[in-house]
Amino acid sequence: MVTLAEVAQHAGVSASTVSYVLSGKRSISATTRQRVEESIRELGYHPNAGARALAGKRSNIIALMVPLRTDMYVPVMMEIAIAVATTARTHGYDVLLLTGEEGPDAVRRVTGSGLADAMILMDVELEDERLPLLRETWQPSVLIGLPADTTGLTCVDLDWSATGALCVEHLAGLGHRDIAVIGEAPAVYERHTGFAERTLDGLRARARAADLRVLHRPCEGGYDAMALTLSRIFDERPGTTGFVVQNESAVEPLLALLRQQGRAVPEDVSVVAICPDQVAVQASVRLTSVAIPAQEMGRHAVERLVAKLEGRDGDEVVLLAPELTVRASSGPAPAAP
Amino acid sequence: MVTLAEVAQHAGVSASTVSYVLSGKRSISATTRQRVEESIRELGYHPNAGARALAGKRSNIIALMVPLRTDMYVPVMMEIAIAVATTARTHGYDVLLLTGEEGPDAVRRVTGSGLADAMILMDVELEDERLPLLRETWQPSVLIGLPADTTGLTCVDLDWSATGALCVEHLAGLGHRDIAVIGEAPAVYERHTGFAERTLDGLRARARAADLRVLHRPCEGGYDAMALTLSRIFDERPGTTGFVVQNESAVEPLLALLRQQGRAVPEDVSVVAICPDQVAVQASVRLTSVAIPAQEMGRHAVERLVAKLEGRDGDEVVLLAPELTVRASSGPAPAAP
DNA sequence: GAGAGGTGTCGAAGCGCTTCGACTCCCCTG
DNA sequence: CAGGGGAGTCGAAGCGCTTCGACACCTCTC
C-alpha cells in the first residue's frame, strides 16, 4: 500500500507538500504540482481513508438510513438510494448504508464514532423517534420525508398534501363527485408515515372545498386484497366514479378488476395514480398520474446536506411541487343515470 | 467527542487496558473490566472509526457495488442490499454503497484507500471488467452472480441453469411440448449478464433432453412490448402451451393478454415464473414459480466474505438450489385438437 | 524456598494523514 | 538599496487507536 510519504520521496518533496497538492489548501508551484501528480499516478497512490478521517476530522462519508421494511415503494426507495449514492460521489462523498433495524442506536453509533459526517434519513414518521437525537447532535442531517415538527431540521419531500389536492382537482374538474382513495397498507397509516397521512389530508381538504365525497380505504397489495376492498367500496358508494391510487401493488389489480366488472376506464370510471412514471406508462391502461420524483429527491437531499456541511446553508424545508400528467385513465364523469 | 484516553482516566486505568477490554485480545480481570465498561457507558464513549481503521488496519466496512441500472429486478436488488447490510451488522461490519457508475475505478479506489476491507459485487456479467482487478488485489470479495471464469473468485448465486431446467421439467411433466420463454429486456442479454444466459442454457439443455421445443424471446416490460412479443410467439408457434417468464414486469401483462385472448390459465396454457415469491402470490393468477431467494443470497454472500476475512475459508462457488412451488398457473397440457 | 509459568496491567511506538508555524526566496515599493 | 510582503516549501506535532514488549505480582511445583 503506497503512502503519502512514499509519494513525497518519489517526487523529491516533503509530505506536507504532497498533502497540499492534494487538498489545494496552499498554493503550490506549477512544476512541483506536476511532479507530485506524476508520482501519484506512477505509484498508483490512494490516500488512506482512515488516516484522512483521523487527521482531518471528517470521513467524507454520508450515512443513508433506509427503511428495513421492503413492503412499500421499493423501487422508489432504491431509486432514491442510488441517486443519493451517485450524487454524493460527485461531491466527493461515499455513502454508508444503514438499515432501520438498529433504529435510533444507529444514529448514536454513527455520530459518536465519526464514521460519517452527516446523515440522510428515509421513511420518516410524523413523530419519529430518531428526531430528538438528530436535533441534539451537531452533525448535519437531511430527512427525506416530513415529520410533524420540523424545527431545527432540514427536510426534502414531495409536497404530498399538494399531490392529494392535485388528484382531487383533476377528478373534480372532470365532473366526478364520488371519489375512492386506495391507500397504502394499513400498517403504513398505523405508524403514521408522513407522506400517507399528508396525501390524505390534502386530498380531503380539497374535496371539501370542491364539495366532493371521498372514501379512503387502505389496501394491502395484490388481487385478493384489492378485490375485497373494491367490492366494499362499491357496496358503500355505488356511485363512485373516480379513483385515486397510492399503492403501486394495487394499481394493476384495480385495473384488472374494473375491467372484469365491466367498468370501462376511463369511460365509466377514472383512475389517477400516485406512482413513478415508469409504473404509470407500463400499466395496462396508461395511467394519469402524479409522479414520485425519486431521483430528484435523492439528489436534492444530498445537495442540501453538502451545503450544510460546507456551512453554506441552514435548516430548510424543501417541498417539491407535484406534477400531474394526464394519460389514458381519466376522463369526464359519466352522465348520471 | 469522548476519547479512549478519557475513558481510561475516568476508570483509573491505562489506555491500552481500555483497548483490551474492548477487543478482548488480552485477559482482563473482572473488576477492571467492569469499571471500564461502566465508564464507557457513563461517558457515552464510541471508538473513533478513523483512528481504529488507521491503527488496526481494518475499517470494518464492506463495500457493496450495486448496478446503476434500475431497469431490472429492482426489488430483488433492494432485498439483497438490505440483507447484506443487516447481516453485515451482525458481524460488526457496516456497508458502503457503491453504484456501478464508477465502474472498475471504484474497485481501485476502495481497495487502494482502505475504505473497505472487502467487497461484494452484484450484477456480474460473464466477462466482467472488474474481475481482473479483484483477482490481483489481496482484498477478499464475493460476487453475487456467476461469471464465465470463476478461478480465484468466490461466488454466490442461485443455480440459474438448474432453475431453467426445473421450469422445463415441470412443464414437460405436465405434457407440454411447445414452450415459449419470455426473457429479460434485450439489453440484459446483450451485455451477457450471467443469470439470464445461464437460465436459458439450462432450459434449452433440458428441453433437448426431454424433446420439447423452446422459443426464447427477450422482452421489455409493460403491456405494449408484451403484446407484441406474444403475438409474434403465437404467430411462429401456434401450438405453444407452456410459458416460462423471467421478467417481473412482463408477468402481469402476459396474464392479462392471455385472458384477453380467451386463453385460460392453466386450462389452455401454463405459466411458470422465475420471480420472488411475493410477486408470484400477488399476481392475478397465483403463479407456479421458482423463487429468487434474494435474502438468502445477500446473507450467504456476507457470511462467505466474513469467513474469508477471518481466514476461515478460501474461494468457493456456492450455488443455491432452485425450488419450484406449484400454484395455480400450471396444469396438464390440453389434449391436441 | 527458589524458579517456572501465568495473569493482568502499563508505557511507548507507531498507523498515514492534516495543519500550523516557520523559513527561504524573490519581487516590488519608496 | 533596504524593508515589506507574498509565494512556495518544509518540519513537527498531533489526530485516537492498536499492539508489542516489559514488568509486577501471584501461584504452583519439586
XYZ file of C-alpha atoms (C1' of nucleotides) in Angstrom, chain A residues 13-14 16-17 26-27 29 32 54-55, chain D residues 7-12 14-17:
20
model
C 9.329 16.922 -1.914
C 8.086 16.818 1.649
C 3.184 18.236 3.582
C 3.707 19.465 0.062
C -1.985 26.256 -0.076
C -0.511 27.482 -3.285
C 4.124 25.987 -7.954
C 6.008 20.923 -8.171
C -8.435 10.832 11.779
C -6.269 13.766 10.900
C 4.632 32.639 -2.809
C 6.308 28.157 -2.097
C 8.115 24.670 0.813
C 9.352 22.121 4.975
C 9.415 20.047 9.782
C 6.987 18.635 13.505
C -0.693 15.773 16.738
C -5.490 13.023 15.483
C -7.329 8.423 18.669
C -6.463 3.973 18.402
